[in-house]
Amino acid sequence: MSSNPRLLAVKTLSKISNGAYSNLQLNQVIENSELSSRDIALLTNIVYGVIQHRLTLEYQLNHFLKNANKVDDWVKELLYSAIYQMEYLDKIPTRAVFNETIKIAKKLGHDGIRRLVTGVLHQIERKGLPDFSDIDDPIKKLSIEYSISEWMIEELNKQVGEEKTLSILKSINQPSKQSVRFNSKLISKQSLSDKLKADGYGVQNSKLVESGLILTKKSASYSDTFKNGQMTIQDESAMLPVESMDIKESDVILDACSAPGGKTTQIAEHLSKEAGGHVEALDLHNNRLKQVQKNAKRLGVNDVLSTQACDARNLDDLYDDETFNQVLIDAPCSGIGLIRRKPEIRYEKKMEDVKKLASIQLDILTSAAKKLKKGGKLVYSTCTILNQENSEVIAEFLRRNPDFKRVDPVSKMGIPLNDGYIRIYPDDYDSDGFFVCNLIKNGGE
């Protein structure tokens, strides 16, 4: 396999544009190559950067291609990656981008393609990239400028207003922070912080969660503290649901949608086998539960955790009613809060998907709620920012289940609540967007 990160980026982007999953495809390329850590960083940056800015790059390139539909996909991906490097990567000289791009065109194509690519690059250099101010429709302009589907912008405008929507759009193309959760079973937060600083990491406390640290300078996965389970990689906002649970070491807890296990292992940290504490981790697919088991073993919490492959909408054959002290439903959702980290979501998801998922979420809530003891807490969370999958699902559940009441979720860092929920938008803390609701089953002591 080639050791040229730009060439590998073009090949990877071509496969992704034909339906491959970006993370799986990229991981496969990295595993099969002999790239240096610096070249891996460049490859990753180009691949995710082109996906992230795809609508912008398409708009810009179309001004220089007369018959874009007749140009091979890989050639367009090559030119997108060139524009991305020129526009968004300050440290790479334009001349280097030109030379590398033309070299790849020669290697992968014939002389006519080399001439086409060379001509487009020189046109861009001569004329400059087109301005978004030429776009009359304000929604379309935002869609092209921030590279996000028009329907999402319209929906956010309705739900949070134009000013907040613009703030969200400006934030989603910024790099994700690298956050980790310390494992309280094995190390204190201060000791972990000291170790990481000694290893050359930049370390800051999260402003969003008590459990979190923000790391810079190196990848967290390289650290021995990750390998030996003293910490795990998890977005700050994803730690919020479990921090709101107030877990007793003897609690028996159901995690109804657990894979890949970040929240499951976070729950397990607070449980004691001797005290009878246990977490049941469910997921639809057995192979996804293998990741939960792997994470639990690395973090040293597998003695209080068991996994079961099942559909959380159908739990009657597995558990008696009123079995669990607490239930966590981190529901399958559209993932629109993750668009900074998973850029494909911004193009792939449609409103029909949101409505279909809301129906599934309500079914899971209804099924799992029966397994909660009276007086027990049910935590419902999603990594989306749309009301249809959040407050509207909760309102419908409460209408159908009058034995439940909503209570204010507790944030250990004093995050302000929004209508009795924790609602985190991507621009609030430069984290993933998240929603957390706490419900109590009436009838307890």
PDB file of C-alpha atoms in Angstrom, residues 153-316:
ATOM      1  CA  ILE A 153     -31.176  24.541   9.497  1.00  0.00           C
ATOM      2  CA  GLU A 154     -34.916  25.143   9.024  1.00  0.00           C
ATOM      3  CA  GLU A 155     -35.761  22.851  11.949  1.00  0.00           C
ATOM      4  CA  LEU A 156     -33.192  24.447  14.257  1.00  0.00           C
ATOM      5  CA  ASN A 157     -34.441  27.913  13.286  1.00  0.00           C
ATOM      6  CA  LYS A 158     -37.935  26.849  14.389  1.00  0.00           C
ATOM      7  CA  GLN A 159     -36.774  25.252  17.644  1.00  0.00           C
ATOM      8  CA  VAL A 160     -34.010  27.534  18.939  1.00  0.00           C
ATOM      9  CA  GLY A 161     -34.223  30.666  16.754  1.00  0.00           C
ATOM     10  CA  GLU A 162     -31.959  32.025  14.039  1.00  0.00           C
ATOM     11  CA  GLU A 163     -29.307  33.501  16.349  1.00  0.00           C
ATOM     12  CA  LYS A 164     -28.740  30.247  18.255  1.00  0.00           C
ATOM     13  CA  THR A 165     -28.836  28.228  15.025  1.00  0.00           C
ATOM     14  CA  LEU A 166     -26.076  30.384  13.539  1.00  0.00           C
ATOM     15  CA  SER A 167     -23.995  29.950  16.703  1.00  0.00           C
ATOM     16  CA  ILE A 168     -24.428  26.141  16.430  1.00  0.00           C
ATOM     17  CA  LEU A 169     -23.467  26.200  12.731  1.00  0.00           C
ATOM     18  CA  LYS A 170     -20.323  28.219  13.454  1.00  0.00           C
ATOM     19  CA  SER A 171     -19.269  25.692  16.114  1.00  0.00           C
ATOM     20  CA  ILE A 172     -19.766  22.403  14.257  1.00  0.00           C
ATOM     21  CA  ASN A 173     -16.798  22.799  11.910  1.00  0.00           C
ATOM     22  CA  GLN A 174     -14.359  23.459  14.754  1.00  0.00           C
ATOM     23  CA  PRO A 175     -12.142  20.521  15.831  1.00  0.00           C
ATOM     24  CA  SER A 176     -13.507  18.223  18.538  1.00  0.00           C
ATOM     25  CA  LYS A 177     -11.895  18.396  21.943  1.00  0.00           C
ATOM     26  CA  GLN A 178     -10.243  15.236  23.245  1.00  0.00           C
ATOM     27  CA  SER A 179     -11.937  14.289  26.503  1.00  0.00           C
ATOM     28  CA  VAL A 180     -11.368  11.339  28.811  1.00  0.00           C
ATOM     29  CA  ARG A 181     -13.035   9.974  31.942  1.00  0.00           C
ATOM     30  CA  PHE A 182     -10.918   8.938  34.903  1.00  0.00           C
ATOM     31  CA  ASN A 183     -11.659   5.476  36.338  1.00  0.00           C
ATOM     32  CA  SER A 184     -12.407   6.040  40.031  1.00  0.00           C
ATOM     33  CA  LYS A 185     -11.976   2.293  40.715  1.00  0.00           C
ATOM     34  CA  LEU A 186      -8.276   2.510  39.880  1.00  0.00           C
ATOM     35  CA  ILE A 187      -7.062   6.100  40.266  1.00  0.00           C
ATOM     36  CA  SER A 188      -8.007   9.545  41.554  1.00  0.00           C
ATOM     37  CA  LYS A 189      -8.608  12.377  39.118  1.00  0.00           C
ATOM     38  CA  GLN A 190      -5.629  14.329  40.481  1.00  0.00           C
ATOM     39  CA  SER A 191      -3.257  11.347  40.214  1.00  0.00           C
ATOM     40  CA  LEU A 192      -4.338  10.698  36.629  1.00  0.00           C
ATOM     41  CA  SER A 193      -3.888  14.377  35.774  1.00  0.00           C
ATOM     42  CA  ASP A 194      -0.374  14.365  37.271  1.00  0.00           C
ATOM     43  CA  LYS A 195       0.589  11.202  35.352  1.00  0.00           C
ATOM     44  CA  LEU A 196      -0.670  12.586  32.051  1.00  0.00           C
ATOM     45  CA  LYS A 197       1.167  15.888  32.523  1.00  0.00           C
ATOM     46  CA  ALA A 198       4.355  13.943  33.276  1.00  0.00           C
ATOM     47  CA  ASP A 199       3.805  12.052  30.000  1.00  0.00           C
ATOM     48  CA  GLY A 200       3.704  15.306  28.037  1.00  0.00           C
ATOM     49  CA  TYR A 201      -0.048  15.836  27.730  1.00  0.00           C
ATOM     50  CA  GLY A 202      -1.769  19.160  28.180  1.00  0.00           C
ATOM     51  CA  VAL A 203      -4.473  18.548  30.809  1.00  0.00           C
ATOM     52  CA  GLN A 204      -7.467  20.618  31.911  1.00  0.00           C
ATOM     53  CA  ASN A 205     -10.516  19.812  34.024  1.00  0.00           C
ATOM     54  CA  SER A 206     -13.798  19.593  32.133  1.00  0.00           C
ATOM     55  CA  LYS A 207     -16.190  22.478  32.803  1.00  0.00           C
ATOM     56  CA  LEU A 208     -19.115  20.223  31.980  1.00  0.00           C
ATOM     57  CA  VAL A 209     -18.612  17.058  34.065  1.00  0.00           C
ATOM     58  CA  GLU A 210     -16.812  16.147  37.264  1.00  0.00           C
ATOM     59  CA  SER A 211     -15.501  12.905  35.722  1.00  0.00           C
ATOM     60  CA  GLY A 212     -13.829  14.491  32.705  1.00  0.00           C
ATOM     61  CA  LEU A 213     -10.431  15.781  31.665  1.00  0.00           C
ATOM     62  CA  ILE A 214      -9.558  17.565  28.400  1.00  0.00           C
ATOM     63  CA  LEU A 215      -6.279  16.432  26.817  1.00  0.00           C
ATOM     64  CA  THR A 216      -4.111  18.115  24.173  1.00  0.00           C
ATOM     65  CA  LYS A 217      -0.768  17.518  22.408  1.00  0.00           C
ATOM     66  CA  LYS A 218      -1.057  13.705  21.957  1.00  0.00           C
ATOM     67  CA  SER A 219      -3.696  11.048  21.319  1.00  0.00           C
ATOM     68  CA  ALA A 220      -5.168   9.657  24.546  1.00  0.00           C
ATOM     69  CA  SER A 221      -5.099   6.110  23.147  1.00  0.00           C
ATOM     70  CA  TYR A 222      -1.256   6.186  23.176  1.00  0.00           C
ATOM     71  CA  SER A 223      -1.136   6.620  26.959  1.00  0.00           C
ATOM     72  CA  ASP A 224      -0.370   3.708  29.282  1.00  0.00           C
ATOM     73  CA  THR A 225      -3.118   5.059  31.559  1.00  0.00           C
ATOM     74  CA  PHE A 226      -5.620   4.291  28.766  1.00  0.00           C
ATOM     75  CA  LYS A 227      -4.175   0.838  28.113  1.00  0.00           C
ATOM     76  CA  ASN A 228      -4.233  -0.134  31.802  1.00  0.00           C
ATOM     77  CA  GLY A 229      -7.778   1.142  32.335  1.00  0.00           C
ATOM     78  CA  GLN A 230      -7.084   4.156  34.542  1.00  0.00           C
ATOM     79  CA  MET A 231      -8.968   6.279  32.012  1.00  0.00           C
ATOM     80  CA  THR A 232     -11.208   5.848  28.990  1.00  0.00           C
ATOM     81  CA  ILE A 233     -12.014   8.065  26.004  1.00  0.00           C
ATOM     82  CA  GLN A 234     -15.511   9.572  26.199  1.00  0.00           C
ATOM     83  CA  ASP A 235     -17.023  12.895  25.193  1.00  0.00           C
ATOM     84  CA  GLU A 236     -17.775  15.195  28.123  1.00  0.00           C
ATOM     85  CA  SER A 237     -21.486  15.505  27.433  1.00  0.00           C
ATOM     86  CA  ALA A 238     -21.830  11.711  27.167  1.00  0.00           C
ATOM     87  CA  MET A 239     -20.799  11.476  30.852  1.00  0.00           C
ATOM     88  CA  LEU A 240     -23.759  13.628  31.960  1.00  0.00           C
ATOM     89  CA  PRO A 241     -26.521  10.960  32.042  1.00  0.00           C
ATOM     90  CA  VAL A 242     -24.669   8.693  34.496  1.00  0.00           C
ATOM     91  CA  GLU A 243     -23.511  11.659  36.614  1.00  0.00           C
ATOM     92  CA  SER A 244     -27.220  12.471  37.097  1.00  0.00           C
ATOM     93  CA  MET A 245     -28.047   8.978  38.457  1.00  0.00           C
ATOM     94  CA  ASP A 246     -26.722   9.159  42.072  1.00  0.00           C
ATOM     95  CA  ILE A 247     -25.721   5.474  42.114  1.00  0.00           C
ATOM     96  CA  LYS A 248     -25.528   3.420  45.324  1.00  0.00           C
ATOM     97  CA  GLU A 249     -22.948   0.623  45.346  1.00  0.00           C
ATOM     98  CA  SER A 250     -25.709  -1.967  45.905  1.00  0.00           C
ATOM     99  CA  ASP A 251     -27.933  -0.794  43.013  1.00  0.00           C
ATOM    100  CA  VAL A 252     -29.085  -3.232  40.350  1.00  0.00           C
ATOM    101  CA  ILE A 253     -29.234  -1.191  37.148  1.00  0.00           C
ATOM    102  CA  LEU A 254     -30.438  -1.793  33.605  1.00  0.00           C
ATOM    103  CA  ASP A 255     -28.553  -0.123  30.748  1.00  0.00           C
ATOM    104  CA  ALA A 256     -31.040  -0.782  27.949  1.00  0.00           C
ATOM    105  CA  CYS A 257     -28.939   0.462  24.981  1.00  0.00           C
ATOM    106  CA  SER A 258     -25.363  -0.007  26.120  1.00  0.00           C
ATOM    107  CA  ALA A 259     -22.867  -0.449  23.255  1.00  0.00           C
ATOM    108  CA  PRO A 260     -20.051   0.515  22.982  1.00  0.00           C
ATOM    109  CA  GLY A 261     -20.151   0.684  26.778  1.00  0.00           C
ATOM    110  CA  GLY A 262     -18.934   4.145  27.829  1.00  0.00           C
ATOM    111  CA  LYS A 263     -21.926   4.780  30.096  1.00  0.00           C
ATOM    112  CA  THR A 264     -22.174   1.114  31.165  1.00  0.00           C
ATOM    113  CA  THR A 265     -18.638   1.112  32.516  1.00  0.00           C
ATOM    114  CA  GLN A 266     -19.218   4.527  34.078  1.00  0.00           C
ATOM    115  CA  ILE A 267     -22.157   3.010  35.992  1.00  0.00           C
ATOM    116  CA  ALA A 268     -20.113  -0.073  36.909  1.00  0.00           C
ATOM    117  CA  GLU A 269     -17.368   2.054  38.509  1.00  0.00           C
ATOM    118  CA  HIS A 270     -19.792   2.966  41.294  1.00  0.00           C
ATOM    119  CA  LEU A 271     -21.042  -0.567  42.013  1.00  0.00           C
ATOM    120  CA  SER A 272     -19.725  -3.154  44.480  1.00  0.00           C
ATOM    121  CA  LYS A 273     -20.032  -6.885  43.879  1.00  0.00           C
ATOM    122  CA  GLU A 274     -19.857  -7.508  47.644  1.00  0.00           C
ATOM    123  CA  ALA A 275     -22.797  -5.129  48.187  1.00  0.00           C
ATOM    124  CA  GLY A 276     -24.827  -6.845  45.431  1.00  0.00           C
ATOM    125  CA  GLY A 277     -24.409  -4.075  42.854  1.00  0.00           C
ATOM    126  CA  HIS A 278     -24.778  -5.079  39.207  1.00  0.00           C
ATOM    127  CA  VAL A 279     -25.459  -3.571  35.787  1.00  0.00           C
ATOM    128  CA  GLU A 280     -27.219  -5.481  33.015  1.00  0.00           C
ATOM    129  CA  ALA A 281     -26.011  -4.198  29.630  1.00  0.00           C
ATOM    130  CA  LEU A 282     -28.278  -4.778  26.648  1.00  0.00           C
ATOM    131  CA  ASP A 283     -27.816  -4.187  22.964  1.00  0.00           C
ATOM    132  CA  LEU A 284     -29.508  -5.378  19.805  1.00  0.00           C
ATOM    133  CA  HIS A 285     -26.334  -6.921  18.357  1.00  0.00           C
ATOM    134  CA  ASN A 286     -24.052  -9.456  20.000  1.00  0.00           C
ATOM    135  CA  ASN A 287     -20.945  -8.247  18.162  1.00  0.00           C
ATOM    136  CA  ARG A 288     -21.456  -4.719  19.596  1.00  0.00           C
ATOM    137  CA  LEU A 289     -21.643  -6.203  23.091  1.00  0.00           C
ATOM    138  CA  LYS A 290     -18.151  -7.653  22.590  1.00  0.00           C
ATOM    139  CA  GLN A 291     -16.889  -4.056  22.668  1.00  0.00           C
ATOM    140  CA  VAL A 292     -18.755  -3.479  25.963  1.00  0.00           C
ATOM    141  CA  GLN A 293     -17.099  -6.596  27.432  1.00  0.00           C
ATOM    142  CA  LYS A 294     -13.674  -5.537  26.147  1.00  0.00           C
ATOM    143  CA  ASN A 295     -14.033  -2.054  27.678  1.00  0.00           C
ATOM    144  CA  ALA A 296     -15.286  -3.501  30.979  1.00  0.00           C
ATOM    145  CA  LYS A 297     -12.316  -5.845  31.198  1.00  0.00           C
ATOM    146  CA  ARG A 298      -9.798  -3.075  30.450  1.00  0.00           C
ATOM    147  CA  LEU A 299     -11.387  -0.852  33.112  1.00  0.00           C
ATOM    148  CA  GLY A 300     -11.567  -3.653  35.693  1.00  0.00           C
ATOM    149  CA  VAL A 301     -15.349  -3.540  36.180  1.00  0.00           C
ATOM    150  CA  ASN A 302     -16.410  -6.785  34.493  1.00  0.00           C
ATOM    151  CA  ASP A 303     -17.216  -8.403  37.864  1.00  0.00           C
ATOM    152  CA  VAL A 304     -20.339  -6.204  38.250  1.00  0.00           C
ATOM    153  CA  LEU A 305     -21.447  -6.251  34.625  1.00  0.00           C
ATOM    154  CA  SER A 306     -23.181  -8.737  32.354  1.00  0.00           C
ATOM    155  CA  THR A 307     -24.320  -8.413  28.746  1.00  0.00           C
ATOM    156  CA  GLN A 308     -27.358  -9.683  26.879  1.00  0.00           C
ATOM    157  CA  ALA A 309     -28.239  -9.307  23.194  1.00  0.00           C
ATOM    158  CA  CYS A 310     -31.892  -8.351  22.851  1.00  0.00           C
ATOM    159  CA  ASP A 311     -34.325  -5.758  21.548  1.00  0.00           C
ATOM    160  CA  ALA A 312     -34.989  -3.364  24.433  1.00  0.00           C
ATOM    161  CA  ARG A 313     -38.567  -2.957  23.158  1.00  0.00           C
ATOM    162  CA  ASN A 314     -39.261  -6.562  24.256  1.00  0.00           C
ATOM    163  CA  LEU A 315     -37.995  -7.204  27.777  1.00  0.00           C
ATOM    164  CA  ASP A 316     -40.809  -9.264  29.290  1.00  0.00           C
TER     165      ASP A 316
END
